[in-house]
XYZ file of C-alpha atoms in Angstrom:
232
model
C -0.007 0.003 0.007
C 1.090 3.555 -0.694
C -0.467 6.956 -1.413
C -1.099 5.993 -5.064
C -2.774 2.683 -4.264
C -4.550 2.438 -0.920
C -5.612 -0.763 0.747
C -9.196 -1.800 0.086
C -10.029 -0.693 3.648
C -8.576 2.797 3.316
C -9.940 3.241 -0.220
C -13.384 2.624 1.184
C -12.748 5.287 3.865
C -11.583 7.697 1.112
C -14.767 7.133 -0.857
C -16.803 8.713 1.940
C -14.747 11.961 1.995
C -16.722 14.591 0.145
C -15.348 16.647 -2.713
C -13.685 19.840 -1.483
C -13.485 18.779 2.191
C -10.880 20.117 4.618
C -9.663 16.914 6.259
C -8.109 15.930 9.558
C -6.847 12.337 9.416
C -6.269 11.197 13.018
C -3.801 8.404 13.503
C -2.578 9.084 9.986
C 0.383 6.658 10.107
C 2.261 7.348 6.830
C -0.287 9.976 5.753
C -1.260 7.712 2.859
C -4.947 8.696 3.027
C -4.554 12.519 2.884
C -1.829 12.207 0.231
C -4.102 9.993 -1.898
C -7.057 12.378 -1.524
C -4.976 15.431 -2.470
C -3.465 13.667 -5.497
C -6.927 12.538 -6.580
C -8.091 16.150 -6.543
C -10.758 15.409 -3.931
C -9.417 17.701 -1.178
C -7.198 20.822 -1.215
C -6.080 20.873 2.406
C -5.448 18.276 5.125
C -4.098 17.771 8.610
C -2.341 14.457 9.319
C -2.325 13.847 13.072
C -0.140 11.154 14.670
C 0.612 10.552 18.330
C 3.522 8.089 17.849
C 6.890 9.589 16.873
C 7.899 6.893 14.310
C 4.736 7.063 12.201
C 4.752 10.877 12.564
C 8.268 11.028 11.064
C 7.181 8.608 8.298
C 4.220 10.880 7.501
C 6.482 13.925 7.245
C 8.848 12.078 4.869
C 5.966 10.863 2.718
C 4.347 14.285 2.447
C 7.755 15.831 1.567
C 8.461 13.153 -0.970
C 5.154 13.885 -2.726
C 5.825 17.655 -2.656
C 2.650 18.247 -0.644
C 3.995 20.174 2.373
C 2.021 23.296 1.392
C -1.210 21.312 1.373
C -0.812 18.667 4.118
C 0.259 19.691 7.593
C 1.637 16.825 9.742
C 1.333 17.277 13.484
C 2.542 15.243 16.450
C -0.484 15.350 18.741
C -2.812 13.200 20.784
C -6.124 12.576 19.014
C -8.097 15.636 18.015
C -5.469 17.942 19.580
C -3.998 17.819 16.023
C -6.819 20.138 14.923
C -6.368 23.886 15.384
C -9.286 26.344 15.175
C -7.707 28.156 12.220
C -7.577 24.927 10.114
C -11.224 25.082 9.168
C -11.529 21.291 9.347
C -14.954 20.017 8.324
C -14.223 16.320 7.953
C -12.459 13.933 10.321
C -11.254 10.412 9.486
C -10.167 7.906 12.153
C -9.293 4.473 10.813
C -7.548 1.323 11.969
C -8.199 1.468 15.705
C -10.577 -0.288 18.079
C -14.070 1.170 18.430
C -13.603 2.051 22.152
C -10.398 3.976 21.348
C -12.010 5.891 18.528
C -14.975 6.732 20.786
C -12.590 7.969 23.483
C -10.727 10.168 20.959
C -14.018 11.743 19.918
C -15.133 12.150 23.530
C -11.883 13.684 24.721
C -11.703 16.075 21.769
C -15.341 17.089 21.684
C -14.564 20.834 21.584
C -12.536 20.284 18.367
C -15.647 19.048 16.535
C -17.574 22.335 16.470
C -16.871 23.059 12.824
C -16.843 19.410 11.717
C -19.718 18.278 9.545
C -18.708 14.652 8.855
C -16.820 12.008 10.812
C -15.715 8.812 9.014
C -14.634 5.983 11.290
C -13.225 2.599 10.532
C -13.104 0.554 13.742
C -11.232 -2.795 13.685
C -13.424 -4.158 16.536
C -16.376 -3.185 18.730
C -18.041 -0.716 16.349
C -20.924 -0.471 18.796
C -18.815 1.915 20.918
C -18.877 4.478 18.116
C -22.617 4.128 17.590
C -23.173 4.604 21.299
C -20.996 7.748 21.321
C -22.864 9.131 18.304
C -26.315 8.740 19.870
C -25.154 10.242 23.176
C -23.461 13.276 21.532
C -25.802 14.532 18.825
C -24.491 12.647 15.778
C -26.388 10.266 13.512
C -25.232 7.464 11.232
C -25.706 8.472 7.554
C -23.788 5.626 5.835
C -22.156 2.336 6.679
C -20.066 -0.204 4.864
C -18.678 -3.623 5.682
C -15.854 -5.216 3.759
C -13.361 -8.059 3.911
C -9.642 -7.707 3.205
C -6.890 -10.293 3.948
C -9.450 -12.441 5.769
C -10.284 -9.610 8.168
C -13.685 -7.935 8.276
C -13.933 -4.184 8.732
C -16.821 -1.777 9.242
C -17.016 1.889 8.240
C -19.394 4.207 10.050
C -20.083 7.700 8.656
C -21.546 10.276 11.067
C -23.102 13.703 10.570
C -24.688 16.004 13.167
C -28.229 15.076 14.017
C -30.438 13.218 16.489
C -31.253 9.547 15.976
C -32.356 6.561 17.996
C -31.512 2.960 17.200
C -32.780 -0.334 18.573
C -30.525 -2.740 20.420
C -29.896 -4.883 17.341
C -29.194 -1.823 15.155
C -26.662 -0.566 17.662
C -24.947 -3.911 17.688
C -24.734 -4.581 13.956
C -25.421 -1.189 12.328
C -28.754 0.070 10.987
C -27.646 0.363 7.361
C -25.670 -2.883 7.431
C -28.686 -4.674 8.918
C -30.890 -3.531 5.968
C -28.246 -4.549 3.406
C -27.331 -7.904 4.943
C -24.419 -8.409 2.572
C -22.518 -11.702 2.345
C -19.656 -10.205 4.434
C -22.184 -9.066 7.059
C -23.616 -12.587 7.275
C -20.103 -14.061 7.536
C -19.075 -11.679 10.341
C -22.085 -12.374 12.507
C -22.010 -16.137 11.865
C -18.436 -16.084 13.172
C -19.570 -14.130 16.235
C -22.497 -16.487 16.810
C -20.211 -19.538 16.641
C -17.864 -17.955 19.201
C -20.700 -16.979 21.569
C -22.164 -20.473 21.384
C -18.726 -21.966 22.098
C -18.337 -19.730 25.189
C -21.936 -20.495 26.311
C -21.283 -24.188 26.011
C -18.103 -23.933 28.120
C -20.012 -21.979 30.793
C -22.553 -24.784 31.161
C -19.921 -26.725 33.131
C -18.559 -23.769 35.064
C -20.936 -23.761 38.008
C -23.815 -21.455 38.869
C -22.412 -18.340 40.483
C -24.335 -15.080 40.047
C -21.592 -13.827 37.624
C -21.770 -16.946 35.455
C -25.558 -16.950 35.334
C -25.524 -13.251 34.221
C -22.882 -14.030 31.630
C -24.899 -16.880 30.264
C -28.073 -14.719 30.086
C -26.172 -11.941 28.246
C -24.775 -14.430 25.702
C -28.146 -16.103 25.203
C -29.773 -12.711 24.559
C -27.101 -11.754 21.980
C -27.394 -15.171 20.292
C -31.187 -14.827 19.985
C -30.899 -11.257 18.666
C -28.231 -11.999 16.040
C -29.657 -15.376 15.161
C -33.037 -13.782 14.444
C -31.406 -11.110 12.300
C -29.568 -13.632 10.164
C -32.668 -15.809 9.610
C -35.140 -13.064 8.613
């Protein structure tokens, strides 16, 4: 992967960035995403934020190599601290992290989101954390995508400001993904079901403490919810 040819996962994230956006890519790694979007003529300005020194230095080198230092600003900063008020950022991308970490970055940097119109997230796990953050903080899901690359399944959740309410199943699997029920979606949740049923089976022989009984009830509820979604 490089800034000319993104991974399937990052290319999908890039597809949700609107024409003419001013972007802040948080956890930018090598700054491949902002470089790609500038070179494609989709954006004219970007911030590449990175909290780890090694990837930060790699991002600087890559931006310099592409001759994009006037267009892409690379900053060593924690989360949304990479965004300055004068940047005029209206779109934020956060990809390649766990859902709880992405949610915590959004929560900790809430004041940096005042001018932001669109947030594009790509959690590696526990996407529900982002949906929960969105509902609690005045953002709604406007698009979702699920895809498979190198035998790993990824979800993309696109948020815009607004109020929305979702049912328990929609929060777990995604309202748009639930409607689409793609082959990758079915595969992901069949994998999860198999794992939950395995754990539930192992708990049957683990005694009957209050904690184990609660765990079994939680698993059974999730199995029934997801099982019903896959059947209908």
